[in-house]
Coordinates of C-alpha atoms and ligand atoms in Angstrom, one line a residue:
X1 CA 90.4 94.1 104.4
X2 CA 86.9 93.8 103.4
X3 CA 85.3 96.4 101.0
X4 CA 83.4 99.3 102.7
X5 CA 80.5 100.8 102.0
X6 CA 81.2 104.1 99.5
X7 CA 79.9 106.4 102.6
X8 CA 83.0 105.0 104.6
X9 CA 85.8 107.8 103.9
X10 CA 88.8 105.5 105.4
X11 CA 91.0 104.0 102.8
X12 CA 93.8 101.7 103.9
X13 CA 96.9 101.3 102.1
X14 CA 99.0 98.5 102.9
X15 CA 102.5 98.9 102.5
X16 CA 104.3 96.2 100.5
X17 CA 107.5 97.3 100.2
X18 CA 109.3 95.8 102.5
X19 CA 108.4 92.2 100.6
X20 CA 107.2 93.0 96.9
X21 CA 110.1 96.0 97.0
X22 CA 112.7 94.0 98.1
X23 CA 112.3 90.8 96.4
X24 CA 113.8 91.5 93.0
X25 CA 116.7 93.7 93.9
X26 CA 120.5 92.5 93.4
X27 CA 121.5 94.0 96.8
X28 CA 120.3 92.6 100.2
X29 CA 118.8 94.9 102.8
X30 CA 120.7 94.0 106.1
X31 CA 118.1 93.1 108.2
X32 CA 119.0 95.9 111.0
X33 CA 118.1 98.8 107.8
X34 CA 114.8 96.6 106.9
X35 CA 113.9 97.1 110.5
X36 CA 114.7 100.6 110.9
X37 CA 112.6 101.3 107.8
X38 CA 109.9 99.1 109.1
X39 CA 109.6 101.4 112.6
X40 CA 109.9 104.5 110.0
X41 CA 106.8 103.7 108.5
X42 CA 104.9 102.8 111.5
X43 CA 106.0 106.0 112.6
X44 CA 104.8 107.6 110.0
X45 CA 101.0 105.8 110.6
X46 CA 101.3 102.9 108.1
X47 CA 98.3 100.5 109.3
X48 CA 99.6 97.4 107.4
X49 CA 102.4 96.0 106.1
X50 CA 103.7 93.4 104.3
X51 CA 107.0 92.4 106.0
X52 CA 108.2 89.8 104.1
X53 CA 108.2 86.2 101.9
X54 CA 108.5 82.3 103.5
X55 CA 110.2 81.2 100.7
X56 CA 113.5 79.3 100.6
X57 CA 116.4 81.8 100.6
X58 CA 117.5 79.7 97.9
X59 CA 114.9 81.4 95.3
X60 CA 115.0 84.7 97.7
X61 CA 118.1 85.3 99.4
X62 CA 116.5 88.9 100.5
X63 CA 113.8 86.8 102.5
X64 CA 116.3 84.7 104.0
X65 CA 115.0 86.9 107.8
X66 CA 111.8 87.1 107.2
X67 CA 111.0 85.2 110.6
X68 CA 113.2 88.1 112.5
X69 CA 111.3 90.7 110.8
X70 CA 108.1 89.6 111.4
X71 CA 108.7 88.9 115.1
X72 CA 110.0 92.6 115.1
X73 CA 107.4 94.1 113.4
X74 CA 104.5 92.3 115.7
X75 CA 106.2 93.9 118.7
X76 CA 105.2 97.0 117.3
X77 CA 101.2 98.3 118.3
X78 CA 98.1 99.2 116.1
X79 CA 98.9 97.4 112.7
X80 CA 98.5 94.2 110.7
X81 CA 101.7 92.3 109.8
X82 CA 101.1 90.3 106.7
X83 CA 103.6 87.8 105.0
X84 CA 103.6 86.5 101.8
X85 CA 103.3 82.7 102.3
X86 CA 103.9 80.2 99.0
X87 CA 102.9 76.9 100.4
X88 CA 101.7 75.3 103.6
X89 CA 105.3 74.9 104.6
X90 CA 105.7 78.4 104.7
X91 CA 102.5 79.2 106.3
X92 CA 103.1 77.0 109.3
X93 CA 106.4 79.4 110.0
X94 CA 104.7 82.4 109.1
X95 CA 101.9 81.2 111.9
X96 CA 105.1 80.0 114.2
X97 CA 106.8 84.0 113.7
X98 CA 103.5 85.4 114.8
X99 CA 102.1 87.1 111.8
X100 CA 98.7 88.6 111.7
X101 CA 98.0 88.3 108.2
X102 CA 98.9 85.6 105.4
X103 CA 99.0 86.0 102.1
X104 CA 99.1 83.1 99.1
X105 CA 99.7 84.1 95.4
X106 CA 97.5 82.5 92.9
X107 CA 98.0 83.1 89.5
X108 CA 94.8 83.6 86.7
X109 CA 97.5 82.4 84.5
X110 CA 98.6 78.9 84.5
X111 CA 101.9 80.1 82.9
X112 CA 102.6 82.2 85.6
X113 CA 101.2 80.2 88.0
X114 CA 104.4 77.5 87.0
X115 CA 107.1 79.9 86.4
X116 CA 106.5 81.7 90.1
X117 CA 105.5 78.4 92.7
X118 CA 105.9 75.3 90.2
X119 CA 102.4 74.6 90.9
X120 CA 99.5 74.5 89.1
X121 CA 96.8 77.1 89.6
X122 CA 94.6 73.5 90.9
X123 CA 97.6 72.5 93.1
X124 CA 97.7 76.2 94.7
X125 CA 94.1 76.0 95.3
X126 CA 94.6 72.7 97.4
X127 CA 97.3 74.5 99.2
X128 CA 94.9 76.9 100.2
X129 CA 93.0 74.5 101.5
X130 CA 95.5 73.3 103.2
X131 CA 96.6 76.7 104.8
X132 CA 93.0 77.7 106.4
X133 CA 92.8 74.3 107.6
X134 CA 96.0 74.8 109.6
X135 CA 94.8 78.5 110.2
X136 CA 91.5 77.8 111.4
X137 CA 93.2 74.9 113.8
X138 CA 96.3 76.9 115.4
X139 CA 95.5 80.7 114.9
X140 CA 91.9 81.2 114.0
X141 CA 92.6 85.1 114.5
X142 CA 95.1 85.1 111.6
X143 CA 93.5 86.6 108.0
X144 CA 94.1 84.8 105.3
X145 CA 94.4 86.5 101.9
X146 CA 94.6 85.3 98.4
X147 CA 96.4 87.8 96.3
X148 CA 95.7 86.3 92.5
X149 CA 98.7 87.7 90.2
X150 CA 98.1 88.7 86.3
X151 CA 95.0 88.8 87.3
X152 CA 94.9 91.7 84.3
X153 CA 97.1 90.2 81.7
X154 CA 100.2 88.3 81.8
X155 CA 103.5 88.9 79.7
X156 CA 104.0 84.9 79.6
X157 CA 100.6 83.8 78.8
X158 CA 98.6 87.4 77.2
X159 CA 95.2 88.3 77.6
X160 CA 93.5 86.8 80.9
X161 CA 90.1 86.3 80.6
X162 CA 87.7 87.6 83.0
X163 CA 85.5 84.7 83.3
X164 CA 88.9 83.1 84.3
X165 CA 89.6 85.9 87.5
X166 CA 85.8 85.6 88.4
X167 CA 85.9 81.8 88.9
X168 CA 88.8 81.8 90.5
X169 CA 88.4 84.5 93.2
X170 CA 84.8 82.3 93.4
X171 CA 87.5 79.2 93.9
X172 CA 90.2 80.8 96.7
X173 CA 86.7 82.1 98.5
X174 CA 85.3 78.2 98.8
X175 CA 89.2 77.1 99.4
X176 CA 88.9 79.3 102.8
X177 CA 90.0 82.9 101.6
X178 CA 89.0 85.7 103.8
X179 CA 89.9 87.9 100.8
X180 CA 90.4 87.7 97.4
X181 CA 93.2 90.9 96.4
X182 CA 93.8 91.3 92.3
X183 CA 97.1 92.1 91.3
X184 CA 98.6 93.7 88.0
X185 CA 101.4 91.7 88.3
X186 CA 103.2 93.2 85.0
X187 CA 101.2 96.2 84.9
X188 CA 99.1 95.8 82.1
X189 CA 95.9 97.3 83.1
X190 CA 93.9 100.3 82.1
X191 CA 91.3 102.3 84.5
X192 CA 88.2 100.8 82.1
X193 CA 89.8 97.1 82.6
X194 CA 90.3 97.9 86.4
X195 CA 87.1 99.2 87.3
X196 CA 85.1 96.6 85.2
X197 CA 87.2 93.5 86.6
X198 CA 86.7 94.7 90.4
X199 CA 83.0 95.5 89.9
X200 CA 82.6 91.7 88.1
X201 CA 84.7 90.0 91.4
X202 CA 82.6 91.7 94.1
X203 CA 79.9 90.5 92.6
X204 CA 80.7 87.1 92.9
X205 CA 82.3 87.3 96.0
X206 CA 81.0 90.1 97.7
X207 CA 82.8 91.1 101.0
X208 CA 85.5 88.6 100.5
X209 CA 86.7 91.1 97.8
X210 CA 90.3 92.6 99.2
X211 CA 93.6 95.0 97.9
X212 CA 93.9 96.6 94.7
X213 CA 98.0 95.6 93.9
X214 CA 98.6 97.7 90.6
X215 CA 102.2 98.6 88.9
X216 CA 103.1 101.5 87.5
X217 CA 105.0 99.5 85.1
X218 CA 103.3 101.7 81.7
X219 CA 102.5 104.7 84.0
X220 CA 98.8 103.9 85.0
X221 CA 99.3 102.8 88.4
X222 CA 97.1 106.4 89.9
X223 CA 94.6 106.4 87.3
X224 CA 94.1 102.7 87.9
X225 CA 93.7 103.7 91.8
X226 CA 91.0 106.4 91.2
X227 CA 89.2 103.5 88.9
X228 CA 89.5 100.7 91.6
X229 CA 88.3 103.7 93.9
X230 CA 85.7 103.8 92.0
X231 CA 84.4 100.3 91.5
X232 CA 84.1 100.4 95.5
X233 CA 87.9 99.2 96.6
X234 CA 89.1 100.7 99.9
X235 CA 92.3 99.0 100.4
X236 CA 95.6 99.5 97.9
X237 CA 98.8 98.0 98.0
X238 CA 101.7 100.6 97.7
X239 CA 105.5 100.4 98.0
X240 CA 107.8 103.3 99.4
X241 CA 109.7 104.5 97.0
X242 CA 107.9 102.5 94.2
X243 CA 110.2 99.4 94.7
X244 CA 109.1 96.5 93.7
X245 CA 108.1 93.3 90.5
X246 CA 107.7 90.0 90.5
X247 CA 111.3 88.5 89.9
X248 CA 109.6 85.6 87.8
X249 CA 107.3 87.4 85.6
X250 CA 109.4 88.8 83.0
X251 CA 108.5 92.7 82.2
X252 CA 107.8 93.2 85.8
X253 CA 108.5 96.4 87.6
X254 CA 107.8 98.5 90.6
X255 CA 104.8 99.2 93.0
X256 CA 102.6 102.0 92.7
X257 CA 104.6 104.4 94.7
X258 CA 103.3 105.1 98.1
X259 CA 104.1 108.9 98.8
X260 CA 102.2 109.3 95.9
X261 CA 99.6 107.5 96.6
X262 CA 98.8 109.0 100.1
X263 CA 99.6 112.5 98.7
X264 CA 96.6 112.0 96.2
X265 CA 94.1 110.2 98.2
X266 CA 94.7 112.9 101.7
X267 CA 94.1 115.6 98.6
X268 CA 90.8 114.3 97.9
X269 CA 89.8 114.3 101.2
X270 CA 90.5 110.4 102.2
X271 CA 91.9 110.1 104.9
X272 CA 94.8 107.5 104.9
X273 CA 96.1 107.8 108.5
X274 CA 99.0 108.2 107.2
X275 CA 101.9 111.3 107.9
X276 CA 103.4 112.1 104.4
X277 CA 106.6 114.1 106.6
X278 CA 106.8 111.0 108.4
X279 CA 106.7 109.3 105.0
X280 CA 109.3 110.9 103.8
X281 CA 111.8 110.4 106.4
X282 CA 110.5 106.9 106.6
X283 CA 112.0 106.9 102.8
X284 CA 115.4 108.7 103.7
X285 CA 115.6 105.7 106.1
X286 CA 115.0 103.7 103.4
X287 CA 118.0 104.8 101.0
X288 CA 120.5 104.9 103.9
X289 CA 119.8 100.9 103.8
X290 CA 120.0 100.7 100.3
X291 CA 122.9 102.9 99.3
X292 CA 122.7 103.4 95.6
X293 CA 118.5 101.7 94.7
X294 CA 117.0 104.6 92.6
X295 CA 114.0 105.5 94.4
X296 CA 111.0 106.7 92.4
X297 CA 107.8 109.0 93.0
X298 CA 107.3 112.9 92.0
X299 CA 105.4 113.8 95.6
X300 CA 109.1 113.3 97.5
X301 CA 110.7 115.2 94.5
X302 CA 108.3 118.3 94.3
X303 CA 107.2 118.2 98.2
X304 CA 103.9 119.2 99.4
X305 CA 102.2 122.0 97.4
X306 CA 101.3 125.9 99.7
X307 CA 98.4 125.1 101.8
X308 CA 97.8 121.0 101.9
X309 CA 95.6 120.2 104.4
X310 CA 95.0 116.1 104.9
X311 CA 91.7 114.7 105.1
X312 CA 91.4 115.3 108.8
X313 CA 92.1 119.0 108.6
X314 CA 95.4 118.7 110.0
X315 CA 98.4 121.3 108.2
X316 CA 101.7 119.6 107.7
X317 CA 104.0 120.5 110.7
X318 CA 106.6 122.4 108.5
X319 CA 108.1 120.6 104.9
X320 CA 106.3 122.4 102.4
X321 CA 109.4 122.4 100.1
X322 CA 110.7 120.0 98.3
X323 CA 113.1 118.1 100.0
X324 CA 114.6 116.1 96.9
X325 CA 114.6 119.0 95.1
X326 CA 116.7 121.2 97.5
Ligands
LIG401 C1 103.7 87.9 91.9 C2 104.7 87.9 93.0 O1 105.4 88.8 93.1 S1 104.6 86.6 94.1 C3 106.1 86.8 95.0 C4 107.3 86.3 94.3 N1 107.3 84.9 94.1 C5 107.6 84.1 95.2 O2 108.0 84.5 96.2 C6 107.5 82.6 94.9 C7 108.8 81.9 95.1 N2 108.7 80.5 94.7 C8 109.0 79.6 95.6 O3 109.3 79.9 96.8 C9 109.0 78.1 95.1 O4 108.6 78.1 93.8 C10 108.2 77.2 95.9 C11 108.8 76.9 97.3 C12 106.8 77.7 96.1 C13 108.1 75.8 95.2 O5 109.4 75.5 94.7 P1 109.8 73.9 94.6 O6 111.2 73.9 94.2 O7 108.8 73.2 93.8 O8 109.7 73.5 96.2 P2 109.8 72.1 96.8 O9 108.5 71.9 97.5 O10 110.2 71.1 95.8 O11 111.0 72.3 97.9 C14 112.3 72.6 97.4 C15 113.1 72.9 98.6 O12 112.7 74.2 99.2 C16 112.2 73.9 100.6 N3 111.0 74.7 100.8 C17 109.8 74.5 100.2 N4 108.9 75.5 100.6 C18 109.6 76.3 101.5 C19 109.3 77.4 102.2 N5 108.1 78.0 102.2 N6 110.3 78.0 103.0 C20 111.5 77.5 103.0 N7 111.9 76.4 102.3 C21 110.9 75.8 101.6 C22 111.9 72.4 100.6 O13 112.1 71.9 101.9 C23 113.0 71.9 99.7 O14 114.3 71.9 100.4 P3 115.4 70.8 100.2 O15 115.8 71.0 98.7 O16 116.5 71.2 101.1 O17 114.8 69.5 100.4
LIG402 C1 102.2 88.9 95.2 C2 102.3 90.1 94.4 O1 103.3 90.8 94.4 C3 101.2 90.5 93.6 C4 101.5 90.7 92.1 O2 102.1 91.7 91.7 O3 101.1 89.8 91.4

């Protein structure tokens, strides 16, 4: 998703949690619960989503259906199904599933760049390539994203340096990326680092810039929000029930969470399209398919506070308690 302009009130969140949640759990979502949780959230007005990963159910046995998920979730109207593709191999069945929307992690560090896809950050750039050559000659209508990973510090490598992120978003935007996401892969960012390292990549690539991907991983995930707000960034990745790491970038943990998330930008008058009742039941549906996965956020715990309104002016239809908390 392009940036807006900061007069443009719509934010979108783009819900990752059916592929970045899932990916590093022990247990296996049945693919009947991932698709029940899938509907919850369109239900509930999710306008994106990130369905799942091509990648050999060797490395991800909880991919293993991604190709039934996503030719689920494109049956359902008025979103963007994205999927995490890692090579052109996977991109051509992503494309062959029907997705709207692929996305290609490149890492700012070369160390993370081997221990996640065994390539080099130059070899993932070639795939690229690749990948919006294949796009652009069987589905011309299909985004292309490049989501690039530690792209605010890196628990294998350190400190990433920001020259390094702006050449590189530079690089995926020449290799054929509609968009150019950053990711705190290990959640290492602050608000100052977040705001001055999205400010320094849209202006280098300008509208090619895409998602804010933060962690809450040291607690900063909503403060680094407000500062990607900020620096002009309309579109954030979340996860329901703040699921979620990178299972090969040691320190990893979960998403932002996205109850939270739509709970703080609807307060401030932005309206998500999203409905945070809907949310939560869309997150009930969520535990019932993963008995036992602790689910995190303090919106869902506390519920809605006396007299929320969202963005649009509209009142919640009746959960004003707090439905964890009952
Ligand atoms: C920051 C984040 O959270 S990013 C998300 C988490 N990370 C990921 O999902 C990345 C997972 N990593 C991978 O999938 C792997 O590292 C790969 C596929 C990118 C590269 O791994 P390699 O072992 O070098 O792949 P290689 O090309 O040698 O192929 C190995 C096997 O996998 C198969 N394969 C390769 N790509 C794919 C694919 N996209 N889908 C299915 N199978 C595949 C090959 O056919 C081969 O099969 P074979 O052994 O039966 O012949
Ligand atoms: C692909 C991702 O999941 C993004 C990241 O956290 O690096």
């Amino acid at each position: 998703m392009p940036l807006l302009s900061p007069a443009a009130p719509a934010v979108l969140i783009s819900e990752v949690g059916p592929r970045d949640g899932l990916q590093s759990l022990a247990a296996v979502m049945p693919t009947a619960a991932k698709l029940a949780w899938i509907d919850a959230l369109h239900a509930a007005g999710v306008r994106e989503i990130e369905v799942g990963s091509f990648v050999p159910a060797s490395r991800l046995p909880q991919m293993a259906d991604v190709a039934e998920v996503v030719r689920h979730a494109v049956t359902r109207p008025g979103w963007t199904v994205m999927a995490l593709v890692p090579n052109l191999r996977g991109a051509e069945a992503a494309l062959a599933a029907g997705a709207h929307k692929l996305t290609l992690p490149l890492s700012a560090s070369e160390a993370h760049s081997q221990a996640n896809v065994r390539r080099s950050r130059a070899q993932m750039l070639e795939e690229l390539r690749a990948i919006a050559r294949l796009r652009d000659r069987v589905a011309p209508g299909v985004a292309l994203e490049v989501g690039m990973s530690t792209a605010f510090g890196c628990t294998l490598q350190g400190p990433v340096a920001e020259d390094e992120v702006v050449r590189l978003a530079a690089a995926a935007v020449e290799a054929g990326a509609d968009e150019v996401g950053l990711s705190d892969t290990t959640g290492m960012a602050d608000p100052a680092q977040v705001r001055r390292r999205f400010r320094q990549v849209h202006a280098a690539i300008g509208r090619h810039l895409g998602a804010a991907h933060l962690h809450n991983t040291r607690g900063l995930g909503l403060a680094n929000v407000l500062a990607a707000l900020d620096a002009g960034v309309r579109t954030f990745d979340s996860s329901q029930g703040g699921l979620g790491g990178c299972p090969y970038a040691p320190g990893a943990s979960g998403n932002v969470v996205t109850e939270d998330l739509v709970f703080m930008l609807e307060a401030m008058g932005l309206d998500t399209g999203i409905d945070l009742e809907r949310l939560m039941a869309a997150r009930e549906v969520l535990r019932a398919g993963l008995p036992g996965e602790p689910l995190h956020g303090m919106t869902p715990e506390a519920g809605l506070p006396p007299g929320f309104v969202y963005a649009d002016g509209r009142r919640p239809a009746g959960v004003t308690t707090a439905p964890e908390a009952a």
